[in-house]
C-alpha cells in the first residue's frame, strides 16, 4: 500500500481506489447506480456547478441533469481520464490528487467525494470533507459514498 500525506499532513493510503477495479461498462454502471442510490446521490437531480472528486467510470457526470451548468472532475489517474472522458461533454477535468489540489475562487452547488474503493479510513473521509466544504456555495451540498466500510 502506498501512503501519501493529505491536506492535514496526515498519512493516508494511495491505492488507486476505483482505478484498480475491473471495468465492464454495463456491470459497473449497475453497481454505481446502486451505490449512488444507497448514498442518496442522484445525478439526475443535480443543477448548477458540480464537482466530482474522483472520476471512476464517469457514471455520475454521464447521468447528470441537463440543469447542470458546469462539471468539474478531479482525477488522479491519467488512464481513468483517457478511458472515460467524453470530449463532447466539455467537462473540466483536472488531473490532480484530491488531497493536495486547491481551487482559487471556485464554488460549487454539489461536491461529490468518490475516490475510494473497498474500505475507507475515517480520517480520510473527515479530512476531505473538511477540505472541500469551503468550496460549497451558500446552499450547496457535499455528498459522500455511504456504502463503504469505514475504519476508525
mmCIF file of the C-alpha atoms, coordinates in Angstrom:
data_MODEL
# 
_entry.id   MODEL 
# 
loop_
_atom_site.group_PDB 
_atom_site.id 
_atom_site.type_symbol 
_atom_site.label_atom_id 
_atom_site.label_alt_id 
_atom_site.label_comp_id 
_atom_site.label_asym_id 
_atom_site.label_entity_id 
_atom_site.label_seq_id 
_atom_site.pdbx_PDB_ins_code 
_atom_site.Cartn_x 
_atom_site.Cartn_y 
_atom_site.Cartn_z 
_atom_site.occupancy 
_atom_site.B_iso_or_equiv 
_atom_site.pdbx_formal_charge 
_atom_site.auth_seq_id 
_atom_site.auth_comp_id 
_atom_site.auth_asym_id 
_atom_site.auth_atom_id 
_atom_site.pdbx_PDB_model_num 
ATOM 1   C CA . UNK A 1 1   ? 0.000   0.000  0.000   1.00 0.00 ? 1   UNK A CA 1 
ATOM 2   C CA . UNK A 1 2   ? 1.358   3.412  -0.949  1.00 0.00 ? 2   UNK A CA 1 
ATOM 3   C CA . UNK A 1 3   ? 0.952   6.227  1.555   1.00 0.00 ? 3   UNK A CA 1 
ATOM 4   C CA . UNK A 1 4   ? 0.793   9.974  0.944   1.00 0.00 ? 4   UNK A CA 1 
ATOM 5   C CA . UNK A 1 5   ? 0.205   12.991 3.161   1.00 0.00 ? 5   UNK A CA 1 
ATOM 6   C CA . UNK A 1 6   ? -3.219  14.625 2.928   1.00 0.00 ? 6   UNK A CA 1 
ATOM 7   C CA . UNK A 1 7   ? -4.033  18.323 3.368   1.00 0.00 ? 7   UNK A CA 1 
ATOM 8   C CA . UNK A 1 8   ? -3.781  17.954 7.173   1.00 0.00 ? 8   UNK A CA 1 
ATOM 9   C CA . UNK A 1 9   ? -0.329  16.387 6.840   1.00 0.00 ? 9   UNK A CA 1 
ATOM 10  C CA . UNK A 1 10  ? -1.764  13.009 7.929   1.00 0.00 ? 10  UNK A CA 1 
ATOM 11  C CA . UNK A 1 11  ? -0.596  9.800  6.289   1.00 0.00 ? 11  UNK A CA 1 
ATOM 12  C CA . UNK A 1 12  ? -3.321  8.209  4.149   1.00 0.00 ? 12  UNK A CA 1 
ATOM 13  C CA . UNK A 1 13  ? -3.305  5.422  1.597   1.00 0.00 ? 13  UNK A CA 1 
ATOM 14  C CA . UNK A 1 14  ? -2.998  5.991  -2.107  1.00 0.00 ? 14  UNK A CA 1 
ATOM 15  C CA . UNK A 1 15  ? -4.061  2.685  -3.587  1.00 0.00 ? 15  UNK A CA 1 
ATOM 16  C CA . UNK A 1 16  ? -5.806  3.992  -6.670  1.00 0.00 ? 16  UNK A CA 1 
ATOM 17  C CA . UNK A 1 17  ? -9.334  3.406  -5.359  1.00 0.00 ? 17  UNK A CA 1 
ATOM 18  C CA . UNK A 1 18  ? -11.641 2.513  -8.207  1.00 0.00 ? 18  UNK A CA 1 
ATOM 19  C CA . UNK A 1 19  ? -8.868  2.845  -10.791 1.00 0.00 ? 19  UNK A CA 1 
ATOM 20  C CA . UNK A 1 20  ? -7.797  -0.695 -9.881  1.00 0.00 ? 20  UNK A CA 1 
ATOM 21  C CA . UNK A 1 21  ? -11.258 -2.238 -10.209 1.00 0.00 ? 21  UNK A CA 1 
ATOM 22  C CA . UNK A 1 22  ? -12.155 -4.098 -13.384 1.00 0.00 ? 22  UNK A CA 1 
ATOM 23  C CA . UNK A 1 23  ? -14.428 -2.005 -15.582 1.00 0.00 ? 23  UNK A CA 1 
ATOM 24  C CA . UNK A 1 24  ? -17.172 -3.519 -17.679 1.00 0.00 ? 24  UNK A CA 1 
ATOM 25  C CA . UNK A 1 25  ? -19.417 -0.600 -18.519 1.00 0.00 ? 25  UNK A CA 1 
ATOM 26  C CA . UNK A 1 26  ? -22.823 -2.289 -18.089 1.00 0.00 ? 26  UNK A CA 1 
ATOM 27  C CA . UNK A 1 27  ? -21.925 -4.122 -14.886 1.00 0.00 ? 27  UNK A CA 1 
ATOM 28  C CA . UNK A 1 28  ? -20.080 -1.135 -13.440 1.00 0.00 ? 28  UNK A CA 1 
ATOM 29  C CA . UNK A 1 29  ? -22.948 1.238  -14.297 1.00 0.00 ? 29  UNK A CA 1 
ATOM 30  C CA . UNK A 1 30  ? -25.363 -1.034 -12.432 1.00 0.00 ? 30  UNK A CA 1 
ATOM 31  C CA . UNK A 1 31  ? -23.034 -1.119 -9.417  1.00 0.00 ? 31  UNK A CA 1 
ATOM 32  C CA . UNK A 1 32  ? -22.633 2.679  -9.477  1.00 0.00 ? 32  UNK A CA 1 
ATOM 33  C CA . UNK A 1 33  ? -26.379 3.212  -9.815  1.00 0.00 ? 33  UNK A CA 1 
ATOM 34  C CA . UNK A 1 34  ? -26.966 1.079  -6.711  1.00 0.00 ? 34  UNK A CA 1 
ATOM 35  C CA . UNK A 1 35  ? -24.293 2.614  -4.514  1.00 0.00 ? 35  UNK A CA 1 
ATOM 36  C CA . UNK A 1 36  ? -25.250 6.135  -5.548  1.00 0.00 ? 36  UNK A CA 1 
ATOM 37  C CA . UNK A 1 37  ? -28.887 5.385  -4.678  1.00 0.00 ? 37  UNK A CA 1 
ATOM 38  C CA . UNK A 1 38  ? -27.904 3.874  -1.300  1.00 0.00 ? 38  UNK A CA 1 
ATOM 39  C CA . UNK A 1 39  ? -25.806 7.010  -0.670  1.00 0.00 ? 39  UNK A CA 1 
ATOM 40  C CA . UNK A 1 40  ? -28.630 9.426  -1.601  1.00 0.00 ? 40  UNK A CA 1 
ATOM 41  C CA . UNK A 1 41  ? -26.686 10.700 -4.614  1.00 0.00 ? 41  UNK A CA 1 
ATOM 42  C CA . UNK A 1 42  ? -28.953 11.413 -7.571  1.00 0.00 ? 42  UNK A CA 1 
ATOM 43  C CA . UNK A 1 43  ? -27.007 12.882 -10.522 1.00 0.00 ? 43  UNK A CA 1 
ATOM 44  C CA . UNK A 1 44  ? -30.221 13.318 -12.494 1.00 0.00 ? 44  UNK A CA 1 
ATOM 45  C CA . UNK A 1 45  ? -31.443 15.842 -9.873  1.00 0.00 ? 45  UNK A CA 1 
ATOM 46  C CA . UNK A 1 46  ? -28.286 17.965 -9.768  1.00 0.00 ? 46  UNK A CA 1 
ATOM 47  C CA . UNK A 1 47  ? -28.078 21.518 -11.059 1.00 0.00 ? 47  UNK A CA 1 
ATOM 48  C CA . UNK A 1 48  ? -25.691 24.440 -11.279 1.00 0.00 ? 48  UNK A CA 1 
ATOM 49  C CA . UNK A 1 49  ? -21.969 23.846 -10.821 1.00 0.00 ? 49  UNK A CA 1 
ATOM 50  C CA . UNK A 1 50  ? -20.925 20.304 -9.903  1.00 0.00 ? 50  UNK A CA 1 
ATOM 51  C CA . UNK A 1 51  ? -17.561 18.981 -8.681  1.00 0.00 ? 51  UNK A CA 1 
ATOM 52  C CA . UNK A 1 52  ? -16.816 15.256 -8.822  1.00 0.00 ? 52  UNK A CA 1 
ATOM 53  C CA . UNK A 1 53  ? -13.813 14.353 -6.677  1.00 0.00 ? 53  UNK A CA 1 
ATOM 54  C CA . UNK A 1 54  ? -12.907 11.088 -8.377  1.00 0.00 ? 54  UNK A CA 1 
ATOM 55  C CA . UNK A 1 55  ? -13.996 10.112 -11.872 1.00 0.00 ? 55  UNK A CA 1 
ATOM 56  C CA . UNK A 1 56  ? -14.330 6.334  -11.771 1.00 0.00 ? 56  UNK A CA 1 
ATOM 57  C CA . UNK A 1 57  ? -16.098 5.345  -14.977 1.00 0.00 ? 57  UNK A CA 1 
ATOM 58  C CA . UNK A 1 58  ? -17.820 8.768  -15.091 1.00 0.00 ? 58  UNK A CA 1 
ATOM 59  C CA . UNK A 1 59  ? -21.211 7.267  -14.205 1.00 0.00 ? 59  UNK A CA 1 
ATOM 60  C CA . UNK A 1 60  ? -22.178 10.363 -12.205 1.00 0.00 ? 60  UNK A CA 1 
ATOM 61  C CA . UNK A 1 61  ? -21.173 13.002 -14.762 1.00 0.00 ? 61  UNK A CA 1 
ATOM 62  C CA . UNK A 1 62  ? -22.684 10.969 -17.615 1.00 0.00 ? 62  UNK A CA 1 
ATOM 63  C CA . UNK A 1 63  ? -26.043 10.804 -15.832 1.00 0.00 ? 63  UNK A CA 1 
ATOM 64  C CA . UNK A 1 64  ? -26.332 14.398 -14.605 1.00 0.00 ? 64  UNK A CA 1 
ATOM 65  C CA . UNK A 1 65  ? -29.382 16.531 -15.181 1.00 0.00 ? 65  UNK A CA 1 
ATOM 66  C CA . UNK A 1 66  ? -29.444 18.931 -18.118 1.00 0.00 ? 66  UNK A CA 1 
ATOM 67  C CA . UNK A 1 67  ? -29.724 21.634 -15.414 1.00 0.00 ? 67  UNK A CA 1 
ATOM 68  C CA . UNK A 1 68  ? -26.027 21.198 -14.594 1.00 0.00 ? 68  UNK A CA 1 
ATOM 69  C CA . UNK A 1 69  ? -24.222 24.302 -15.830 1.00 0.00 ? 69  UNK A CA 1 
ATOM 70  C CA . UNK A 1 70  ? -20.602 23.194 -15.325 1.00 0.00 ? 70  UNK A CA 1 
ATOM 71  C CA . UNK A 1 71  ? -18.963 19.884 -14.473 1.00 0.00 ? 71  UNK A CA 1 
ATOM 72  C CA . UNK A 1 72  ? -15.516 19.790 -12.894 1.00 0.00 ? 72  UNK A CA 1 
ATOM 73  C CA . UNK A 1 73  ? -13.796 16.478 -12.192 1.00 0.00 ? 73  UNK A CA 1 
ATOM 74  C CA . UNK A 1 74  ? -10.632 15.888 -10.159 1.00 0.00 ? 74  UNK A CA 1 
ATOM 75  C CA . UNK A 1 75  ? -8.989  12.599 -11.116 1.00 0.00 ? 75  UNK A CA 1 
ATOM 76  C CA . UNK A 1 76  ? -5.506  11.491 -10.121 1.00 0.00 ? 76  UNK A CA 1 
ATOM 77  C CA . UNK A 1 77  ? -5.001  8.776  -12.734 1.00 0.00 ? 77  UNK A CA 1 
ATOM 78  C CA . UNK A 1 78  ? -4.477  9.649  -16.397 1.00 0.00 ? 78  UNK A CA 1 
ATOM 79  C CA . UNK A 1 79  ? -5.609  6.201  -17.555 1.00 0.00 ? 79  UNK A CA 1 
ATOM 80  C CA . UNK A 1 80  ? -9.015  6.809  -15.962 1.00 0.00 ? 80  UNK A CA 1 
ATOM 81  C CA . UNK A 1 81  ? -9.275  10.201 -17.683 1.00 0.00 ? 81  UNK A CA 1 
ATOM 82  C CA . UNK A 1 82  ? -8.201  8.707  -21.018 1.00 0.00 ? 82  UNK A CA 1 
ATOM 83  C CA . UNK A 1 83  ? -10.686 5.836  -20.730 1.00 0.00 ? 83  UNK A CA 1 
ATOM 84  C CA . UNK A 1 84  ? -13.758 7.729  -19.534 1.00 0.00 ? 84  UNK A CA 1 
ATOM 85  C CA . UNK A 1 85  ? -13.579 11.342 -20.700 1.00 0.00 ? 85  UNK A CA 1 
ATOM 86  C CA . UNK A 1 86  ? -16.265 12.292 -23.216 1.00 0.00 ? 86  UNK A CA 1 
ATOM 87  C CA . UNK A 1 87  ? -14.883 15.361 -25.033 1.00 0.00 ? 87  UNK A CA 1 
ATOM 88  C CA . UNK A 1 88  ? -18.315 16.410 -26.343 1.00 0.00 ? 88  UNK A CA 1 
ATOM 89  C CA . UNK A 1 89  ? -19.478 16.888 -22.722 1.00 0.00 ? 89  UNK A CA 1 
ATOM 90  C CA . UNK A 1 90  ? -16.975 19.738 -22.161 1.00 0.00 ? 90  UNK A CA 1 
ATOM 91  C CA . UNK A 1 91  ? -16.116 18.580 -18.664 1.00 0.00 ? 91  UNK A CA 1 
ATOM 92  C CA . UNK A 1 92  ? -13.368 20.495 -16.889 1.00 0.00 ? 92  UNK A CA 1 
ATOM 93  C CA . UNK A 1 93  ? -11.104 17.599 -15.904 1.00 0.00 ? 93  UNK A CA 1 
ATOM 94  C CA . UNK A 1 94  ? -8.228  18.322 -13.560 1.00 0.00 ? 94  UNK A CA 1 
ATOM 95  C CA . UNK A 1 95  ? -5.545  15.647 -13.345 1.00 0.00 ? 95  UNK A CA 1 
ATOM 96  C CA . UNK A 1 96  ? -4.562  16.014 -9.703  1.00 0.00 ? 96  UNK A CA 1 
ATOM 97  C CA . UNK A 1 97  ? -4.603  14.423 -6.267  1.00 0.00 ? 97  UNK A CA 1 
ATOM 98  C CA . UNK A 1 98  ? -7.760  15.189 -4.299  1.00 0.00 ? 98  UNK A CA 1 
ATOM 99  C CA . UNK A 1 99  ? -5.741  15.580 -1.108  1.00 0.00 ? 99  UNK A CA 1 
ATOM 100 C CA . UNK A 1 100 ? -3.444  18.285 -2.448  1.00 0.00 ? 100 UNK A CA 1 
ATOM 101 C CA . UNK A 1 101 ? -5.392  20.138 -5.163  1.00 0.00 ? 101 UNK A CA 1 
ATOM 102 C CA . UNK A 1 102 ? -6.668  23.578 -4.182  1.00 0.00 ? 102 UNK A CA 1 
ATOM 103 C CA . UNK A 1 103 ? -9.130  25.834 -6.013  1.00 0.00 ? 103 UNK A CA 1 
ATOM 104 C CA . UNK A 1 104 ? -8.790  29.615 -6.096  1.00 0.00 ? 104 UNK A CA 1 
ATOM 105 C CA . UNK A 1 105 ? -12.251 31.149 -6.158  1.00 0.00 ? 105 UNK A CA 1 
ATOM 106 C CA . UNK A 1 106 ? -14.432 28.334 -7.463  1.00 0.00 ? 106 UNK A CA 1 
ATOM 107 C CA . UNK A 1 107 ? -17.624 27.420 -5.592  1.00 0.00 ? 107 UNK A CA 1 
ATOM 108 C CA . UNK A 1 108 ? -19.976 24.540 -6.342  1.00 0.00 ? 108 UNK A CA 1 
ATOM 109 C CA . UNK A 1 109 ? -23.629 23.651 -5.813  1.00 0.00 ? 109 UNK A CA 1 
ATOM 110 C CA . UNK A 1 110 ? -22.764 19.960 -5.441  1.00 0.00 ? 110 UNK A CA 1 
ATOM 111 C CA . UNK A 1 111 ? -19.499 18.303 -4.450  1.00 0.00 ? 111 UNK A CA 1 
ATOM 112 C CA . UNK A 1 112 ? -19.331 14.521 -4.578  1.00 0.00 ? 112 UNK A CA 1 
ATOM 113 C CA . UNK A 1 113 ? -16.423 12.781 -2.824  1.00 0.00 ? 113 UNK A CA 1 
ATOM 114 C CA . UNK A 1 114 ? -15.952 9.406  -4.518  1.00 0.00 ? 114 UNK A CA 1 
ATOM 115 C CA . UNK A 1 115 ? -12.277 8.470  -4.631  1.00 0.00 ? 115 UNK A CA 1 
ATOM 116 C CA . UNK A 1 116 ? -12.261 5.313  -2.547  1.00 0.00 ? 116 UNK A CA 1 
ATOM 117 C CA . UNK A 1 117 ? -12.713 1.650  -3.416  1.00 0.00 ? 117 UNK A CA 1 
ATOM 118 C CA . UNK A 1 118 ? -13.384 -1.115 -0.897  1.00 0.00 ? 118 UNK A CA 1 
ATOM 119 C CA . UNK A 1 119 ? -12.760 0.444  2.506   1.00 0.00 ? 119 UNK A CA 1 
ATOM 120 C CA . UNK A 1 120 ? -12.464 3.956  3.824   1.00 0.00 ? 120 UNK A CA 1 
ATOM 121 C CA . UNK A 1 121 ? -10.496 5.231  6.787   1.00 0.00 ? 121 UNK A CA 1 
ATOM 122 C CA . UNK A 1 122 ? -12.424 7.712  8.929   1.00 0.00 ? 122 UNK A CA 1 
ATOM 123 C CA . UNK A 1 123 ? -9.533  10.189 8.916   1.00 0.00 ? 123 UNK A CA 1 
ATOM 124 C CA . UNK A 1 124 ? -9.552  10.190 5.068   1.00 0.00 ? 124 UNK A CA 1 
ATOM 125 C CA . UNK A 1 125 ? -13.272 10.924 4.957   1.00 0.00 ? 125 UNK A CA 1 
ATOM 126 C CA . UNK A 1 126 ? -13.078 13.606 7.656   1.00 0.00 ? 126 UNK A CA 1 
ATOM 127 C CA . UNK A 1 127 ? -10.028 15.242 6.103   1.00 0.00 ? 127 UNK A CA 1 
ATOM 128 C CA . UNK A 1 128 ? -11.524 15.524 2.620   1.00 0.00 ? 128 UNK A CA 1 
ATOM 129 C CA . UNK A 1 129 ? -14.943 16.563 3.935   1.00 0.00 ? 129 UNK A CA 1 
ATOM 130 C CA . UNK A 1 130 ? -13.349 19.396 5.896   1.00 0.00 ? 130 UNK A CA 1 
ATOM 131 C CA . UNK A 1 131 ? -11.186 20.378 2.928   1.00 0.00 ? 131 UNK A CA 1 
ATOM 132 C CA . UNK A 1 132 ? -13.976 20.536 0.341   1.00 0.00 ? 132 UNK A CA 1 
ATOM 133 C CA . UNK A 1 133 ? -16.672 22.191 2.494   1.00 0.00 ? 133 UNK A CA 1 
ATOM 134 C CA . UNK A 1 134 ? -15.047 25.563 1.834   1.00 0.00 ? 134 UNK A CA 1 
ATOM 135 C CA . UNK A 1 135 ? -15.762 25.186 -1.899  1.00 0.00 ? 135 UNK A CA 1 
ATOM 136 C CA . UNK A 1 136 ? -19.536 24.946 -1.456  1.00 0.00 ? 136 UNK A CA 1 
ATOM 137 C CA . UNK A 1 137 ? -21.888 27.731 -2.465  1.00 0.00 ? 137 UNK A CA 1 
ATOM 138 C CA . UNK A 1 138 ? -24.200 29.052 0.255   1.00 0.00 ? 138 UNK A CA 1 
ATOM 139 C CA . UNK A 1 139 ? -26.836 26.311 -0.111  1.00 0.00 ? 139 UNK A CA 1 
ATOM 140 C CA . UNK A 1 140 ? -24.513 23.731 -1.655  1.00 0.00 ? 140 UNK A CA 1 
ATOM 141 C CA . UNK A 1 141 ? -24.382 20.041 -0.774  1.00 0.00 ? 141 UNK A CA 1 
ATOM 142 C CA . UNK A 1 142 ? -21.361 17.861 -0.086  1.00 0.00 ? 142 UNK A CA 1 
ATOM 143 C CA . UNK A 1 143 ? -22.129 14.204 -0.763  1.00 0.00 ? 143 UNK A CA 1 
ATOM 144 C CA . UNK A 1 144 ? -20.117 11.079 0.016   1.00 0.00 ? 144 UNK A CA 1 
ATOM 145 C CA . UNK A 1 145 ? -20.459 7.381  -0.767  1.00 0.00 ? 145 UNK A CA 1 
ATOM 146 C CA . UNK A 1 146 ? -22.103 5.732  2.238   1.00 0.00 ? 146 UNK A CA 1 
ATOM 147 C CA . UNK A 1 147 ? -21.716 2.084  1.203   1.00 0.00 ? 147 UNK A CA 1 
ATOM 148 C CA . UNK A 1 148 ? -18.032 1.633  2.030   1.00 0.00 ? 148 UNK A CA 1 
ATOM 149 C CA . UNK A 1 149 ? -16.830 0.092  5.283   1.00 0.00 ? 149 UNK A CA 1 
ATOM 150 C CA . UNK A 1 150 ? -15.410 2.886  7.461   1.00 0.00 ? 150 UNK A CA 1 
ATOM 151 C CA . UNK A 1 151 ? -12.467 2.010  9.695   1.00 0.00 ? 151 UNK A CA 1 
ATOM 152 C CA . UNK A 1 152 ? -11.512 4.256  12.611  1.00 0.00 ? 152 UNK A CA 1 
# 
